[in-house]
Amino acid sequence: MTTGNDQKTRTALVTGASAGIGRELALVFAEHGFDLVLVARRKERLEALAQEVQGKFGVKAHIMTIDLANPAAPRQIFDEMARRHIMVDALVNNAGFSVPGYFRDTHWEDQKGLIQVMVTAVAELCHLFGPGMAARRYGRIINVASLAGHLPGAAGGTLYAAAKAFVIKMSESLALENINNNVHVTALCPGFTYSEFHDVAGNREEMNKLPKIIWMTGDVVARQAFDAVMAGRPVIINGGINNFIALLARLLPQRLVHSLMARNQRNAKAKPRAA
């Protein structure tokens, strides 16, 4: 990517790049001239995406297959970038999943993995790559949160909403810390987005009952995220309906909000697809 007096090709590292919003974000960064580092567990999908962006946009695409549920993964990613002499200018923390079902009925190892992937790894990757960005006075970080982070947690999403709320607040704080470093940090808060996320979570049948007007496509969400981080917006909630929902959650009496959320049993009744 070259802008103004900057003649340097920049590199974006995207976690959870094999599908969904992560894949779309990788495509948008590539379209804007960024080389890519694609990180996920599914090697075949990463290889296919790498070939696609190289053919379409002429950028370099590196892949790294790793599971962020492994506590050692963030440091391994950082060390591998140093070994390959790849300077990361943009970081997209997108990897994530949900653990459906009542909290009391789930396996702790699954919940522990959610915290590792969606809280600890996000914070650690920002902590590892952020200082270099600040020192070079250029950095772009997108932390994929959710509209759920602005709402009370629904049944069956006990730690999901909590993790996303953490990501939002952390991103806001990092944005303020780096306000004079040309390092922009944005929490991306999509609502319902077409992807395979709900197939894996096991609530696709319930999700299909929702009105189509509330759904957005991944490419639109990704483009809005890219524009937001480039403009230095700490938080972006995608879509007018989602912004209205978040506003109501702040303004309505919390007793009423909790009563409304109590009706949402989609995740509690979901049956996750086998990995």
Short mmCIF file of C-alpha atoms in Angstrom, two decimals:
data_model
loop_
_atom_site.label_atom_id
_atom_site.label_comp_id
_atom_site.label_asym_id
_atom_site.label_seq_id
_atom_site.Cartn_x
_atom_site.Cartn_y
_atom_site.Cartn_z
CA MET A 1 0.00 0.00 0.00
CA THR A 2 1.44 3.36 -0.97
CA THR A 3 -0.05 6.65 0.17
CA GLY A 4 1.40 10.13 -0.07
CA ASN A 5 5.11 10.08 0.65
CA ASP A 6 4.86 6.53 1.93
CA GLN A 7 6.31 4.15 -0.67
CA LYS A 8 6.28 1.09 1.57
CA THR A 9 4.22 -2.02 0.94
CA ARG A 10 2.40 -2.78 4.15
CA THR A 11 1.38 -6.14 5.58
CA ALA A 12 -1.82 -7.13 7.37
CA LEU A 13 -2.04 -10.19 9.61
CA VAL A 14 -5.54 -11.66 9.86
CA THR A 15 -6.54 -14.38 12.32
CA GLY A 16 -9.52 -16.58 11.58
CA ALA A 17 -8.93 -15.78 7.91
CA SER A 18 -10.27 -19.04 6.49
CA ALA A 19 -13.95 -18.04 6.46
CA GLY A 20 -16.56 -15.42 7.25
CA ILE A 21 -15.71 -11.87 8.22
CA GLY A 22 -12.02 -12.74 8.56
CA ARG A 23 -11.85 -13.87 4.96
CA GLU A 24 -13.66 -10.75 3.80
CA LEU A 25 -11.35 -8.50 5.79
CA ALA A 26 -8.34 -10.19 4.22
CA LEU A 27 -9.80 -9.53 0.76
CA VAL A 28 -10.40 -5.85 1.55
CA PHE A 29 -6.87 -5.31 2.85
CA ALA A 30 -5.48 -7.07 -0.22
CA GLU A 31 -7.64 -4.91 -2.49
CA HIS A 32 -6.02 -1.86 -0.88
CA GLY A 33 -2.55 -3.17 -1.61
CA PHE A 34 -1.61 -4.84 1.66
CA ASP A 35 0.40 -8.04 1.63
CA LEU A 36 -1.21 -10.63 3.88
CA VAL A 37 -0.40 -13.10 6.60
CA LEU A 38 -3.37 -15.48 6.82
CA VAL A 39 -3.74 -17.32 10.12
CA ALA A 40 -6.23 -20.10 10.89
CA ARG A 41 -6.47 -23.83 11.54
CA ARG A 42 -7.60 -24.96 8.08
CA LYS A 43 -4.60 -25.09 5.77
CA GLU A 44 -6.51 -25.91 2.58
CA ARG A 45 -8.73 -22.86 2.92
CA LEU A 46 -5.78 -20.60 3.67
CA GLU A 47 -3.93 -21.87 0.60
CA ALA A 48 -6.99 -21.27 -1.58
CA LEU A 49 -7.41 -17.73 -0.23
CA ALA A 50 -3.70 -16.99 -0.67
CA GLN A 51 -3.91 -18.03 -4.33
CA GLU A 52 -7.05 -15.94 -4.80
CA VAL A 53 -5.61 -12.68 -3.45
CA GLN A 54 -2.32 -13.17 -5.28
CA GLY A 55 -4.18 -13.69 -8.54
CA LYS A 56 -6.70 -10.88 -8.06
CA PHE A 57 -4.60 -8.18 -6.45
CA GLY A 58 -0.97 -9.16 -7.05
CA VAL A 59 -0.07 -9.03 -3.36
CA LYS A 60 2.02 -11.49 -1.39
CA ALA A 61 0.14 -13.88 0.88
CA HIS A 62 1.79 -15.93 3.59
CA ILE A 63 -0.10 -18.58 5.55
CA MET A 64 0.32 -19.92 9.06
CA THR A 65 -1.78 -22.78 10.38
CA ILE A 66 -2.18 -22.59 14.13
CA ASP A 67 -4.88 -22.94 16.78
CA LEU A 68 -5.23 -19.85 18.95
CA ALA A 69 -6.78 -21.99 21.66
CA ASN A 70 -3.19 -23.01 22.39
CA PRO A 71 -1.85 -20.47 24.93
CA ALA A 72 1.54 -20.56 23.18
CA ALA A 73 0.06 -19.55 19.81
CA PRO A 74 0.29 -15.72 20.01
CA ARG A 75 4.01 -15.79 20.83
CA GLN A 76 4.59 -18.43 18.15
CA ILE A 77 2.92 -16.17 15.59
CA PHE A 78 5.00 -13.19 16.68
CA ASP A 79 8.23 -15.17 16.64
CA GLU A 80 7.43 -16.65 13.24
CA MET A 81 6.91 -13.17 11.78
CA ALA A 82 10.32 -12.16 13.14
CA ARG A 83 11.88 -15.30 11.68
CA ARG A 84 10.37 -14.57 8.26
CA HIS A 85 11.35 -10.87 8.52
CA ILE A 86 7.71 -9.84 8.08
CA MET A 87 6.78 -6.49 9.60
CA VAL A 88 3.11 -6.42 10.61
CA ASP A 89 1.53 -3.03 9.99
CA ALA A 90 -2.11 -4.08 10.42
CA LEU A 91 -3.48 -6.66 12.82
CA VAL A 92 -6.96 -8.14 12.51
CA ASN A 93 -8.05 -10.20 15.50
CA ASN A 94 -11.01 -12.06 14.05
CA ALA A 95 -10.70 -15.67 15.26
CA GLY A 96 -13.58 -16.71 17.46
CA PHE A 97 -16.42 -19.10 18.14
CA SER A 98 -19.34 -19.58 20.50
CA VAL A 99 -20.11 -22.32 22.99
CA PRO A 100 -23.88 -22.81 22.81
CA GLY A 101 -25.93 -24.39 25.54
CA TYR A 102 -26.54 -23.45 29.14
CA PHE A 103 -23.30 -22.58 30.91
CA ARG A 104 -23.95 -25.22 33.57
CA ASP A 105 -24.21 -27.93 30.91
CA THR A 106 -21.09 -27.07 28.90
CA HIS A 107 -17.59 -28.45 29.26
CA TRP A 108 -15.18 -26.10 30.99
CA GLU A 109 -12.43 -26.90 28.48
CA ASP A 110 -14.67 -25.44 25.74
CA GLN A 111 -15.32 -22.28 27.75
CA LYS A 112 -11.62 -22.03 28.62
CA GLY A 113 -10.81 -22.25 24.91
CA LEU A 114 -13.26 -19.43 24.16
CA ILE A 115 -11.55 -17.18 26.70
CA GLN A 116 -8.14 -18.05 25.28
CA VAL A 117 -9.11 -17.36 21.65
CA MET A 118 -11.39 -14.36 22.10
CA VAL A 119 -9.90 -12.59 25.12
CA THR A 120 -6.36 -13.66 25.99
CA ALA A 121 -5.03 -14.15 22.45
CA VAL A 122 -6.58 -10.87 21.27
CA ALA A 123 -4.96 -8.95 24.12
CA GLU A 124 -1.61 -10.73 23.74
CA LEU A 125 -1.37 -10.18 20.00
CA CYS A 126 -2.10 -6.48 20.51
CA HIS A 127 0.54 -6.41 23.24
CA LEU A 128 3.11 -8.15 21.03
CA PHE A 129 2.60 -6.25 17.77
CA GLY A 130 1.46 -2.88 19.16
CA PRO A 131 4.85 -1.60 20.38
CA GLY A 132 6.44 -2.03 16.94
CA MET A 133 3.58 -0.15 15.34
CA ALA A 134 3.92 2.69 17.83
CA ALA A 135 7.69 2.86 17.33
CA ARG A 136 7.24 3.05 13.53
CA ARG A 137 4.36 5.51 13.97
CA TYR A 138 2.00 3.47 11.82
CA GLY A 139 -0.43 0.75 12.78
CA ARG A 140 -3.98 -0.39 12.19
CA ILE A 141 -5.70 -2.86 14.53
CA ILE A 142 -9.19 -4.25 14.04
CA ASN A 143 -10.52 -6.32 16.92
CA VAL A 144 -13.68 -8.11 15.85
CA ALA A 145 -16.23 -7.75 18.63
CA SER A 146 -20.00 -7.92 18.19
CA LEU A 147 -23.26 -6.10 18.78
CA ALA A 148 -23.60 -8.70 21.55
CA GLY A 149 -20.89 -6.82 23.44
CA HIS A 150 -23.28 -3.88 23.84
CA LEU A 151 -26.13 -6.04 25.18
CA PRO A 152 -26.73 -8.19 28.24
CA GLY A 153 -25.62 -11.74 27.59
CA ALA A 154 -28.39 -14.04 26.40
CA ALA A 155 -28.89 -17.57 27.66
CA GLY A 156 -26.41 -19.88 25.96
CA GLY A 157 -23.95 -17.07 25.32
CA THR A 158 -22.64 -16.54 28.82
CA LEU A 159 -19.01 -15.89 27.96
CA TYR A 160 -19.48 -14.83 24.33
CA ALA A 161 -21.09 -11.47 25.12
CA ALA A 162 -18.69 -10.94 28.01
CA ALA A 163 -15.68 -11.60 25.75
CA LYS A 164 -16.96 -9.19 23.13
CA ALA A 165 -17.60 -6.49 25.74
CA PHE A 166 -13.99 -6.92 26.89
CA VAL A 167 -12.76 -6.52 23.30
CA ILE A 168 -14.74 -3.29 22.88
CA LYS A 169 -13.42 -1.69 26.07
CA MET A 170 -9.85 -2.83 25.46
CA SER A 171 -9.94 -1.44 21.93
CA GLU A 172 -11.22 1.92 23.15
CA SER A 173 -8.42 2.10 25.71
CA LEU A 174 -5.74 1.14 23.16
CA ALA A 175 -7.10 3.73 20.74
CA LEU A 176 -6.65 6.42 23.40
CA GLU A 177 -3.18 5.18 24.36
CA ASN A 178 -2.04 5.46 20.75
CA ILE A 179 -3.81 8.67 19.80
CA ASN A 180 -0.49 10.40 19.06
CA ASN A 181 1.26 7.40 17.46
CA ASN A 182 -0.74 7.05 14.23
CA VAL A 183 -1.84 3.64 15.49
CA HIS A 184 -5.59 3.30 14.99
CA VAL A 185 -7.49 0.69 16.98
CA THR A 186 -11.08 -0.19 16.12
CA ALA A 187 -13.57 -2.58 17.70
CA LEU A 188 -15.77 -3.96 14.93
CA CYS A 189 -19.29 -4.74 16.18
CA PRO A 190 -21.34 -6.53 13.53
CA GLY A 191 -24.81 -7.86 14.16
CA PHE A 192 -26.21 -10.83 12.27
CA THR A 193 -23.88 -11.50 9.35
CA TYR A 194 -24.17 -14.17 6.68
CA SER A 195 -21.40 -16.72 7.31
CA GLU A 196 -20.92 -20.30 8.47
CA PHE A 197 -20.62 -19.11 12.09
CA HIS A 198 -24.17 -20.18 12.95
CA ASP A 199 -23.77 -23.54 11.22
CA VAL A 200 -20.84 -24.34 13.50
CA ALA A 201 -22.72 -23.00 16.53
CA GLY A 202 -25.65 -25.24 15.68
CA ASN A 203 -28.36 -22.55 15.65
CA ARG A 204 -28.77 -22.07 11.89
CA GLU A 205 -32.38 -23.29 11.92
CA GLU A 206 -33.35 -20.73 14.53
CA MET A 207 -31.37 -17.99 12.81
CA ASN A 208 -33.19 -18.60 9.52
CA LYS A 209 -36.42 -17.58 11.23
CA LEU A 210 -35.14 -14.04 11.78
CA PRO A 211 -36.21 -11.31 9.30
CA LYS A 212 -33.78 -10.81 6.43
CA ILE A 213 -33.72 -7.06 6.98
CA ILE A 214 -31.49 -7.46 10.05
CA TRP A 215 -28.81 -9.47 8.21
CA MET A 216 -25.71 -8.02 6.56
CA THR A 217 -23.16 -9.56 4.20
CA GLY A 218 -19.57 -10.10 5.24
CA ASP A 219 -18.12 -7.98 2.45
CA VAL A 220 -20.12 -4.92 3.52
CA VAL A 221 -19.12 -5.42 7.16
CA ALA A 222 -15.46 -5.75 6.16
CA ARG A 223 -15.44 -2.63 4.00
CA GLN A 224 -17.04 -0.59 6.75
CA ALA A 225 -14.45 -1.91 9.19
CA PHE A 226 -11.56 -0.99 6.91
CA ASP A 227 -12.90 2.53 6.41
CA ALA A 228 -13.44 2.91 10.17
CA VAL A 229 -9.92 1.87 11.19
CA MET A 230 -8.35 4.04 8.52
CA ALA A 231 -10.39 6.98 9.80
CA GLY A 232 -9.41 6.26 13.40
CA ARG A 233 -12.87 5.35 14.73
CA PRO A 234 -12.50 3.38 18.00
CA VAL A 235 -15.84 1.56 17.64
CA ILE A 236 -18.03 0.79 14.65
CA ILE A 237 -21.45 -0.85 14.91
CA ASN A 238 -22.48 -2.03 11.46
CA GLY A 239 -25.87 -1.02 10.10
CA GLY A 240 -28.60 1.38 11.17
CA ILE A 241 -30.73 -1.30 12.83
CA ASN A 242 -27.81 -2.54 14.94
CA ASN A 243 -26.95 1.01 15.99
CA PHE A 244 -30.58 1.53 17.01
CA ILE A 245 -30.56 -1.70 19.05
CA ALA A 246 -27.37 -0.66 20.85
CA LEU A 247 -28.87 2.78 21.56
CA LEU A 248 -32.03 1.23 23.01
CA ALA A 249 -29.92 -1.04 25.22
CA ARG A 250 -28.27 2.06 26.69
CA LEU A 251 -31.40 4.19 27.07
CA LEU A 252 -34.12 1.77 28.11
CA PRO A 253 -34.48 0.74 31.76
CA GLN A 254 -32.16 -2.21 32.33
CA ARG A 255 -34.99 -4.22 33.85
CA LEU A 256 -36.84 -3.99 30.54
CA VAL A 257 -33.73 -4.82 28.51
CA HIS A 258 -33.09 -7.92 30.61
CA SER A 259 -36.72 -8.95 30.22
CA LEU A 260 -36.45 -8.69 26.45
CA MET A 261 -33.16 -10.60 26.37
CA ALA A 262 -34.68 -13.37 28.50
CA ARG A 263 -36.85 -14.32 25.51
CA ASN A 264 -33.78 -15.16 23.43
CA GLN A 265 -33.18 -18.88 23.87
CA ARG A 266 -31.60 -19.60 20.45
CA ASN A 267 -28.10 -20.30 21.73
CA ALA A 268 -29.26 -22.18 24.80
CA LYS A 269 -31.12 -24.68 22.62
CA ALA A 270 -28.49 -24.91 19.90
CA LYS A 271 -26.74 -28.16 19.08
CA PRO A 272 -23.18 -27.46 17.92
CA ARG A 273 -21.89 -29.18 14.81
CA ALA A 274 -19.15 -31.70 15.40
CA ALA A 275 -15.69 -30.38 14.47
#
